[in-house]
Short mmCIF file of C-alpha atoms in Angstrom, two decimals:
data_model
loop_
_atom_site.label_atom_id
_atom_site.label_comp_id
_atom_site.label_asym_id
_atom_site.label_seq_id
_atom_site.Cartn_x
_atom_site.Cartn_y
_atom_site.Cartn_z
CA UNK A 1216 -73.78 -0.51 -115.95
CA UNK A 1217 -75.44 -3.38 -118.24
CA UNK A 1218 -78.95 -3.37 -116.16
CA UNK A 1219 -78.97 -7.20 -117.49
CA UNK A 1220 -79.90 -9.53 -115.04
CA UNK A 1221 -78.43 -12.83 -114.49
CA UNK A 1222 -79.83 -16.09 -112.75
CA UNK A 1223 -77.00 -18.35 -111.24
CA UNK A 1224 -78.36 -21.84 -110.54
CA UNK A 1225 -75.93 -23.77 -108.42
CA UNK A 1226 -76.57 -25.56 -105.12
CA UNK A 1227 -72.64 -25.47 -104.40
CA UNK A 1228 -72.19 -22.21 -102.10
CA UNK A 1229 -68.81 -21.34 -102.66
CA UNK A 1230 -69.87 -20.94 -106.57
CA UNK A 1231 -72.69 -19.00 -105.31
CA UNK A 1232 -70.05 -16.52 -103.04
CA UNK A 1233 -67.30 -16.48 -106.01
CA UNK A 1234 -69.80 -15.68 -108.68
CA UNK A 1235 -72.56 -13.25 -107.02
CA UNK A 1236 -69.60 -10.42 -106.22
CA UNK A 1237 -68.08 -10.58 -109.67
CA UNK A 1238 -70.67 -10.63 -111.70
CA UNK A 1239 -72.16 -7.66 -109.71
CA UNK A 1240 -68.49 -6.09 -110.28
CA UNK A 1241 -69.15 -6.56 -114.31
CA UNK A 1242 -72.30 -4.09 -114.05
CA UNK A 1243 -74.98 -7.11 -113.82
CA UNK A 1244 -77.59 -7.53 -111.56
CA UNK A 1245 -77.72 -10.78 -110.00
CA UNK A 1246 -80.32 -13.86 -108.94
CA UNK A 1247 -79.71 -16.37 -107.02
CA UNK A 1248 -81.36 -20.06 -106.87
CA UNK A 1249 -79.85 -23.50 -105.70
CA UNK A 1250 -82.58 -25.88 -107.25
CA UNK A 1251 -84.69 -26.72 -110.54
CA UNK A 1252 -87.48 -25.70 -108.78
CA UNK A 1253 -86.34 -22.36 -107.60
CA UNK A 1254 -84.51 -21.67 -111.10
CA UNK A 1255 -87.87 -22.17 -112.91
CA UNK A 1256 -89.70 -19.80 -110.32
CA UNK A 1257 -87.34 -17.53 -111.01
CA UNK A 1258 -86.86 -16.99 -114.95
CA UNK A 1259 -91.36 -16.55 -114.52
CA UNK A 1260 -91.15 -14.27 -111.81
CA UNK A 1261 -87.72 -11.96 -112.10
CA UNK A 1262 -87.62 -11.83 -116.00
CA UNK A 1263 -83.66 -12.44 -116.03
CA UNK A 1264 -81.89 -12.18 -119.61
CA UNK A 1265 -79.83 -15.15 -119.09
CA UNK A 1266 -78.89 -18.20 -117.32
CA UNK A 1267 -75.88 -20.27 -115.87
CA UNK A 1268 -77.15 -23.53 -114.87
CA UNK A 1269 -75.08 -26.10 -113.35
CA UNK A 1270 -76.04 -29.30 -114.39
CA UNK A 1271 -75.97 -31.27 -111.18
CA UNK A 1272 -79.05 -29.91 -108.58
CA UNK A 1273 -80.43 -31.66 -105.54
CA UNK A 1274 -84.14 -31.65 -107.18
CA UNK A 1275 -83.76 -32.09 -110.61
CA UNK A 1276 -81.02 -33.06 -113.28
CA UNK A 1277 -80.45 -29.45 -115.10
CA UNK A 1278 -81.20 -30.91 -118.37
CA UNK A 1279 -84.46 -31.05 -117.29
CA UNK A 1280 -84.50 -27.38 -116.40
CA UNK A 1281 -82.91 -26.55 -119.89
CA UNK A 1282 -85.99 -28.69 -121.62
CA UNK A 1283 -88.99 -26.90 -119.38
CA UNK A 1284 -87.56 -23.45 -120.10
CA UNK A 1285 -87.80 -24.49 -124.08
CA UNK A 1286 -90.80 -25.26 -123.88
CA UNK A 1287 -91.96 -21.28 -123.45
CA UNK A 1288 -88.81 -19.38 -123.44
CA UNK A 1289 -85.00 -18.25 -125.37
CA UNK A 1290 -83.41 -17.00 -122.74
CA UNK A 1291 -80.02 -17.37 -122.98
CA UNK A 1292 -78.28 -20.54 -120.69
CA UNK A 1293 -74.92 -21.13 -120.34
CA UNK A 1294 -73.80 -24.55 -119.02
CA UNK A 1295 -71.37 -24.78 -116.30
CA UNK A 1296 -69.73 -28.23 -116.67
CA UNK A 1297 -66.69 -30.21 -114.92
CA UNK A 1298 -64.61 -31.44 -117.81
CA UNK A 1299 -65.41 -35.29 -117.40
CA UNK A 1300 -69.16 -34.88 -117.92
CA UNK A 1301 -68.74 -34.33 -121.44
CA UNK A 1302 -72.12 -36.63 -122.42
CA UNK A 1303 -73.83 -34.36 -120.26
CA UNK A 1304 -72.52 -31.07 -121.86
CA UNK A 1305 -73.29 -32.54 -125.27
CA UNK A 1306 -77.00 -33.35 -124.53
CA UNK A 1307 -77.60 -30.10 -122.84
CA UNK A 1308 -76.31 -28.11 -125.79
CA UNK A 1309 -78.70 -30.49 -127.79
CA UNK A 1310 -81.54 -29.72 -125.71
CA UNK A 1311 -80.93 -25.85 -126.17
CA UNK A 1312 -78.39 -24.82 -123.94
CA UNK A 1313 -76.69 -21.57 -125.96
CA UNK A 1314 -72.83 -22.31 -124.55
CA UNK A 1315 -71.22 -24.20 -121.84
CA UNK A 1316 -67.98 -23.26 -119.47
CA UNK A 1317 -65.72 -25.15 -118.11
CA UNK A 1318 -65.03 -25.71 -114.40
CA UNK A 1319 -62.18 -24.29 -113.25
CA UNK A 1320 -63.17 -21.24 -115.09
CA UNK A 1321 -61.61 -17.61 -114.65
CA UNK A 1322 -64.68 -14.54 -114.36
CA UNK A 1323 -62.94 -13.13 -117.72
CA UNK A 1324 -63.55 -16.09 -119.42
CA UNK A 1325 -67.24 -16.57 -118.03
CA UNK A 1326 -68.25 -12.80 -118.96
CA UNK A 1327 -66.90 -13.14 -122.49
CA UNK A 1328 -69.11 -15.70 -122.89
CA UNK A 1329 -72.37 -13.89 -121.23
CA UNK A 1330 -71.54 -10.60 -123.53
CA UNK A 1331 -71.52 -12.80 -126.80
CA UNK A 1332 -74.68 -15.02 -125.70
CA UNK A 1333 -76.91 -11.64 -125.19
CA UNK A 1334 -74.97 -10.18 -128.15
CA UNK A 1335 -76.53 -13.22 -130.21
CA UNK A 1336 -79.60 -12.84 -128.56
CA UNK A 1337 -80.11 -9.33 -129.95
CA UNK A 1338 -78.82 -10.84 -133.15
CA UNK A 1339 -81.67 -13.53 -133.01
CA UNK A 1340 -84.65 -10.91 -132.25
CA UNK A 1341 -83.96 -8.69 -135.40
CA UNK A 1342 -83.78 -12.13 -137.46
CA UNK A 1343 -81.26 -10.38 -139.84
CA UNK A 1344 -81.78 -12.11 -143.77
CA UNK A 1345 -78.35 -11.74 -144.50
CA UNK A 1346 -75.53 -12.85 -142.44
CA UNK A 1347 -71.65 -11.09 -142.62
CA UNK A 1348 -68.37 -12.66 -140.74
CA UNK A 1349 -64.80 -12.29 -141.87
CA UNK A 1350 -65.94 -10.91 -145.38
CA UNK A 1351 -68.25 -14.14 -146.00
CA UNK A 1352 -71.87 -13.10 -147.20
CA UNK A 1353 -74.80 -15.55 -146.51
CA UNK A 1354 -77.65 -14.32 -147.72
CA UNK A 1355 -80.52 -16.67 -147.03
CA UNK A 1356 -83.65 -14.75 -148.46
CA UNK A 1357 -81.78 -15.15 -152.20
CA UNK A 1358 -79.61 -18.49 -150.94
CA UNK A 1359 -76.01 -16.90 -151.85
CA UNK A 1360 -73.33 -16.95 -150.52
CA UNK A 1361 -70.65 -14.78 -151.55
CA UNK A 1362 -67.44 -13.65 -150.83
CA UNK A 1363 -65.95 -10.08 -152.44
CA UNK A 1364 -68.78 -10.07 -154.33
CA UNK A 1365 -67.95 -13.24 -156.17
CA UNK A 1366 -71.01 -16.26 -155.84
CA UNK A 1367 -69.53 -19.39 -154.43
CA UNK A 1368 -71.19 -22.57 -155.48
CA UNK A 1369 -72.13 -24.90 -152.37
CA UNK A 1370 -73.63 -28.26 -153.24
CA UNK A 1371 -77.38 -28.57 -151.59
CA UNK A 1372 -76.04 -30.28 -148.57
CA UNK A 1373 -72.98 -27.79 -147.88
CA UNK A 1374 -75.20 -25.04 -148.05
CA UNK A 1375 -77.99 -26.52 -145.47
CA UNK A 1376 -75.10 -27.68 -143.27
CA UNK A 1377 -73.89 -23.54 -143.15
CA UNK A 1378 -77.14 -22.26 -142.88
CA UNK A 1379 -77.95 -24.27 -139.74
CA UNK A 1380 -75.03 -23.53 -138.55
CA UNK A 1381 -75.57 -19.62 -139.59
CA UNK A 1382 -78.95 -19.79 -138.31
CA UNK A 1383 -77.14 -20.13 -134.68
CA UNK A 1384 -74.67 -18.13 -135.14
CA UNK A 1385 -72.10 -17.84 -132.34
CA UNK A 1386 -73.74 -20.92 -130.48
CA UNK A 1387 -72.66 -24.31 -130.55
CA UNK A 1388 -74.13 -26.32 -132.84
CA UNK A 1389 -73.33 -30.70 -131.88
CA UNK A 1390 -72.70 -33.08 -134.19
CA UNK A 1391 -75.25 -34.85 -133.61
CA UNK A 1392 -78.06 -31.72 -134.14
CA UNK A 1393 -75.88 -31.22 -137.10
CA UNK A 1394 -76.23 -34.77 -138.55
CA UNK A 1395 -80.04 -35.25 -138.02
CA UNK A 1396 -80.99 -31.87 -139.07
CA UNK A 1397 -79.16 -32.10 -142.57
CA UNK A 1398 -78.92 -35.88 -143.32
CA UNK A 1399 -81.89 -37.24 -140.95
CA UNK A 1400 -82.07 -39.37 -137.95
CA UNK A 1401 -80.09 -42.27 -139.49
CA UNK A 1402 -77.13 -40.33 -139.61
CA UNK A 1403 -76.84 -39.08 -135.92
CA UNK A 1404 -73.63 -40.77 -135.53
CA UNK A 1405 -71.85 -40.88 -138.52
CA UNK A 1406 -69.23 -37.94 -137.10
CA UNK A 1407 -66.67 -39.05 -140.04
CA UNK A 1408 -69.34 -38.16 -142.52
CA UNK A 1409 -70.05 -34.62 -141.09
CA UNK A 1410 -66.29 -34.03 -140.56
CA UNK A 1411 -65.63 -34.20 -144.48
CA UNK A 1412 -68.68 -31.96 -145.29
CA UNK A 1413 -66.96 -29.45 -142.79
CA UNK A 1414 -63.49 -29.90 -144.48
CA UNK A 1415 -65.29 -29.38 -148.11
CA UNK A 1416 -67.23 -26.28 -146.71
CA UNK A 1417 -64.15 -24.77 -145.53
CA UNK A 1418 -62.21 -25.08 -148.69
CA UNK A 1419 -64.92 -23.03 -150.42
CA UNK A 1420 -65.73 -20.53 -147.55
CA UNK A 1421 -62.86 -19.97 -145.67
CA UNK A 1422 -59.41 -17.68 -146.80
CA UNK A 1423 -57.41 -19.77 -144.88
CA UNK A 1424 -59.00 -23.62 -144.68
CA UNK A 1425 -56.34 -24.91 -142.48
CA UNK A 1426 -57.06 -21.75 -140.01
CA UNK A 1427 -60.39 -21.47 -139.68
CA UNK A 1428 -62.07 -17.81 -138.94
CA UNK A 1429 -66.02 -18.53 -139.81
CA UNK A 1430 -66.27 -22.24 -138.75
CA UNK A 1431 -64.70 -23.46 -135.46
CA UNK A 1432 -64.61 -26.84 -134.50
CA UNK A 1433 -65.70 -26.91 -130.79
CA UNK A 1434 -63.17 -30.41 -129.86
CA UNK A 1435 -65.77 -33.42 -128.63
CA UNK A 1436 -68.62 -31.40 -128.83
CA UNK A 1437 -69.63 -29.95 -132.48
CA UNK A 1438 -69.43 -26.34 -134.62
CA UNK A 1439 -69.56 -22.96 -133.80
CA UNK A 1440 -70.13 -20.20 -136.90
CA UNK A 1441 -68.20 -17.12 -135.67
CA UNK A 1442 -69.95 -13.98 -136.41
CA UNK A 1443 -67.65 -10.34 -136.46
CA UNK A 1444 -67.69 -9.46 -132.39
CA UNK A 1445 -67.20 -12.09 -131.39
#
């Protein structure tokens, strides 16, 4: 048994029936709401560790949700999103949203995702100085990064563009977060820009740049810095 406890906000019933059963079958203990409102209520008054919020509720768009949680809590939230509301699933990651799933989605796949969002939650809470995936060091007390003990040199930008992306490690990070965090608001859209700074990181970073194994491009949507677990 986990003994987490997961909140399932979705006002469609058969998600409800299809979810509730499984995830009890995984070893999690399970809460149900099907609006804003009640998902709110909820996170104050049953203290889950994580969230699936559909985006689309009678009361309240879910980004909404996503943006009053922030405002007093990290719980975990994982999107669930229908493929052509892509915008959507973009804004909600930039609002905070730790991952987003797909509809159709198999249980396997949607577990997966809840193991590695509380893994990274645990991560978060011990605030760990130095980072370690696929033999990469990032060591952001002393601003190294290293690889078999050997220093690689990042330029200024590259090495702001991984630790943002280290600092949320395992999330999604968009492009557009990426962009105004590292080259300012001006730069929001400039995707071409931030896609050579990714191809110059991962010649320096990565053993294989054409197969990356630390930074995965998440198609459409942004980054994702895998850490080892995952």
């Amino acid at each position: 048994m986990t003994n987490e406890r997961i909140l399932v906000v979705d006002d469609e019933p058969q998600i409800q029936r299809f979810l509730k059963p499984a995830l009890k079958a995984a070893g999690y203990d399970v809460v149900e709401a099907a609006t804003g409102g009640e998902a709110l209520k909820a996170v104050a008054t049953a203290a889950p560790d994580l969230v699936i919020l559909d985006l689309g509720l009678p009361d309240m768009d879910g980004k909404e949700v996503i943006t009053s949680l922030r405002g007093w809590t990290q719980i975990p939230i994982i999107i669930l999103s229908a493929r052509e509301r892509e915008s959507e699933k973009i804004a909600a990651l930039d609002l905070g949203a730790d991952d987003y799933i797909e509809k159709p989605f198999g249980i396997g796949e949607l577990t997966a995702r809840i193991r590695n969002a509380l893994r990274h939650r645990e991560r978060a809470e011990a605030a760990p100085a130095t980072l370690v995936t696929d033999g990469l060091v990032i060591d952001t007390v002393r601003r190294l990064v290293s690889r078999n003990g050997e220093a690689i040199r990042l330029t200024p930008k590259e090495y702001d563009l991984l630790t943002l992306l280290a600092r949320h490690a395992g999330r999604v990070v968009t492009h557009k977060t990426l962009l105004t965090s590292v080259w300012g608001p001006a730069h929001g859209e400039d995707l071409h820009y931030l896609r050579v700074f990714i191809g110059q990181l991962r010649q320096k970073i990565e053993r294989e740049p054409t197969r990356p194994a630390v930074v995965r491009t998440e198609p459409g949507v942004g980054y994702r810095l895998v850490v080892e677990g995952d």
